[in-house]
């Protein structure tokens, strides 16, 4: 699990079929002091996180594939919660 801030969303005209119906968010990894650190990643979201929100994301590929419901999906990152500030 990783703390991140949503900095936008991604739009894709062509994507893996398992991504249909999922929002693709762009998330900036944060350190424990909540400063930007590390890579920017694309994460799937069904809970409604928006730009500027602090979230918890997970990189468990197997868990992401179970969450999305497709064992062959290339999904890696997914939002698991919005941090109440």
PDB file of C-alpha atoms in Angstrom:
ATOM      1  CA  UNK A   1       0.000   0.000   0.000  1.00  0.00           C
ATOM      2  CA  UNK A   2       1.168   3.487  -0.833  1.00  0.00           C
ATOM      3  CA  UNK A   3       0.013   6.991   0.014  1.00  0.00           C
ATOM      4  CA  UNK A   4      -0.644   9.066  -3.120  1.00  0.00           C
ATOM      5  CA  UNK A   5      -2.358  12.233  -4.308  1.00  0.00           C
ATOM      6  CA  UNK A   6      -4.628  12.167  -7.347  1.00  0.00           C
ATOM      7  CA  UNK A   7      -3.308  14.692  -9.862  1.00  0.00           C
ATOM      8  CA  UNK A   8      -5.683  13.963 -12.732  1.00  0.00           C
ATOM      9  CA  UNK A   9      -7.283  11.284 -14.835  1.00  0.00           C
ATOM     10  CA  UNK A  10      -6.313   9.432 -17.977  1.00  0.00           C
ATOM     11  CA  UNK A  11      -8.431   9.044 -21.080  1.00  0.00           C
ATOM     12  CA  UNK A  12      -7.864   6.147 -23.421  1.00  0.00           C
ATOM     13  CA  UNK A  13      -9.585   5.480 -26.727  1.00  0.00           C
ATOM     14  CA  UNK A  14      -7.996   2.041 -26.933  1.00  0.00           C
ATOM     15  CA  UNK A  15      -7.490   0.002 -23.780  1.00  0.00           C
ATOM     16  CA  UNK A  16      -7.514  -3.545 -22.496  1.00  0.00           C
ATOM     17  CA  UNK A  17     -11.107  -4.862 -22.354  1.00  0.00           C
ATOM     18  CA  UNK A  18     -10.816  -5.412 -18.584  1.00  0.00           C
ATOM     19  CA  UNK A  19     -10.514  -1.619 -18.086  1.00  0.00           C
ATOM     20  CA  UNK A  20     -13.955  -0.841 -19.550  1.00  0.00           C
ATOM     21  CA  UNK A  21     -16.165   0.699 -16.870  1.00  0.00           C
ATOM     22  CA  UNK A  22     -13.214   1.698 -14.666  1.00  0.00           C
ATOM     23  CA  UNK A  23     -11.887   5.226 -14.145  1.00  0.00           C
ATOM     24  CA  UNK A  24      -8.162   5.625 -14.754  1.00  0.00           C
ATOM     25  CA  UNK A  25      -6.572   8.089 -12.335  1.00  0.00           C
ATOM     26  CA  UNK A  26      -3.086   9.590 -12.377  1.00  0.00           C
ATOM     27  CA  UNK A  27      -1.565   9.397  -8.895  1.00  0.00           C
ATOM     28  CA  UNK A  28       1.636  10.939  -7.493  1.00  0.00           C
ATOM     29  CA  UNK A  29       3.347   8.791  -4.865  1.00  0.00           C
ATOM     30  CA  UNK A  30       3.957  10.539  -1.533  1.00  0.00           C
ATOM     31  CA  UNK A  31       6.408   9.982   1.308  1.00  0.00           C
ATOM     32  CA  UNK A  32       5.261   9.800   4.976  1.00  0.00           C
ATOM     33  CA  UNK A  33       5.528  13.618   5.199  1.00  0.00           C
ATOM     34  CA  UNK A  34       3.088  13.782   2.248  1.00  0.00           C
ATOM     35  CA  UNK A  35       5.648  15.297  -0.103  1.00  0.00           C
ATOM     36  CA  UNK A  36       5.854  14.038  -3.705  1.00  0.00           C
ATOM     37  CA  UNK A  37       8.315  11.179  -4.022  1.00  0.00           C
ATOM     38  CA  UNK A  38       8.718   8.449  -6.573  1.00  0.00           C
ATOM     39  CA  UNK A  39       6.847   7.745  -9.744  1.00  0.00           C
ATOM     40  CA  UNK A  40       3.527   8.938 -11.070  1.00  0.00           C
ATOM     41  CA  UNK A  41       1.291   5.926 -11.774  1.00  0.00           C
ATOM     42  CA  UNK A  42      -2.057   5.198 -13.381  1.00  0.00           C
ATOM     43  CA  UNK A  43      -4.506   3.486 -11.009  1.00  0.00           C
ATOM     44  CA  UNK A  44      -8.017   2.151 -11.539  1.00  0.00           C
ATOM     45  CA  UNK A  45     -10.784   3.534  -9.351  1.00  0.00           C
ATOM     46  CA  UNK A  46     -14.398   2.641  -8.586  1.00  0.00           C
ATOM     47  CA  UNK A  47     -14.793   4.537  -5.305  1.00  0.00           C
ATOM     48  CA  UNK A  48     -14.896   8.050  -6.765  1.00  0.00           C
ATOM     49  CA  UNK A  49     -11.578   9.662  -5.855  1.00  0.00           C
ATOM     50  CA  UNK A  50     -11.032  13.047  -7.483  1.00  0.00           C
ATOM     51  CA  UNK A  51      -8.195  15.389  -8.363  1.00  0.00           C
ATOM     52  CA  UNK A  52      -6.355  16.678  -5.308  1.00  0.00           C
ATOM     53  CA  UNK A  53      -7.565  13.933  -2.984  1.00  0.00           C
ATOM     54  CA  UNK A  54      -5.223  11.909  -0.808  1.00  0.00           C
ATOM     55  CA  UNK A  55      -5.693   8.172  -1.394  1.00  0.00           C
ATOM     56  CA  UNK A  56      -4.254   4.795  -0.535  1.00  0.00           C
ATOM     57  CA  UNK A  57      -3.299   2.776  -3.603  1.00  0.00           C
ATOM     58  CA  UNK A  58      -2.158  -0.814  -3.827  1.00  0.00           C
ATOM     59  CA  UNK A  59       0.200  -2.462  -6.308  1.00  0.00           C
ATOM     60  CA  UNK A  60      -0.728  -6.071  -5.629  1.00  0.00           C
ATOM     61  CA  UNK A  61      -1.197  -7.324  -9.191  1.00  0.00           C
ATOM     62  CA  UNK A  62      -3.056 -10.482  -8.190  1.00  0.00           C
ATOM     63  CA  UNK A  63      -5.335  -8.506  -5.867  1.00  0.00           C
ATOM     64  CA  UNK A  64      -5.968  -5.955  -8.620  1.00  0.00           C
ATOM     65  CA  UNK A  65      -6.903  -8.686 -11.084  1.00  0.00           C
ATOM     66  CA  UNK A  66      -9.297 -10.207  -8.531  1.00  0.00           C
ATOM     67  CA  UNK A  67     -10.769  -6.749  -7.841  1.00  0.00           C
ATOM     68  CA  UNK A  68     -11.287  -6.068 -11.554  1.00  0.00           C
ATOM     69  CA  UNK A  69     -12.588  -9.603 -12.149  1.00  0.00           C
ATOM     70  CA  UNK A  70     -10.201 -10.635 -14.937  1.00  0.00           C
ATOM     71  CA  UNK A  71      -7.288 -13.017 -14.228  1.00  0.00           C
ATOM     72  CA  UNK A  72      -5.527 -11.914 -17.436  1.00  0.00           C
ATOM     73  CA  UNK A  73      -5.852  -8.142 -16.913  1.00  0.00           C
ATOM     74  CA  UNK A  74      -2.641  -6.057 -17.068  1.00  0.00           C
ATOM     75  CA  UNK A  75      -3.877  -3.923 -14.150  1.00  0.00           C
ATOM     76  CA  UNK A  76      -1.345  -3.215 -11.405  1.00  0.00           C
ATOM     77  CA  UNK A  77      -2.382  -0.188  -9.294  1.00  0.00           C
ATOM     78  CA  UNK A  78      -5.827   0.396  -7.785  1.00  0.00           C
ATOM     79  CA  UNK A  79      -7.340   2.859  -5.306  1.00  0.00           C
ATOM     80  CA  UNK A  80      -8.388   1.132  -2.090  1.00  0.00           C
ATOM     81  CA  UNK A  81      -9.422   4.154  -0.039  1.00  0.00           C
ATOM     82  CA  UNK A  82      -9.719   7.920   0.232  1.00  0.00           C
ATOM     83  CA  UNK A  83      -7.886   9.437   3.216  1.00  0.00           C
ATOM     84  CA  UNK A  84     -10.117  11.657   5.353  1.00  0.00           C
ATOM     85  CA  UNK A  85      -8.203  14.895   5.879  1.00  0.00           C
TER      86      UNK A  85
END
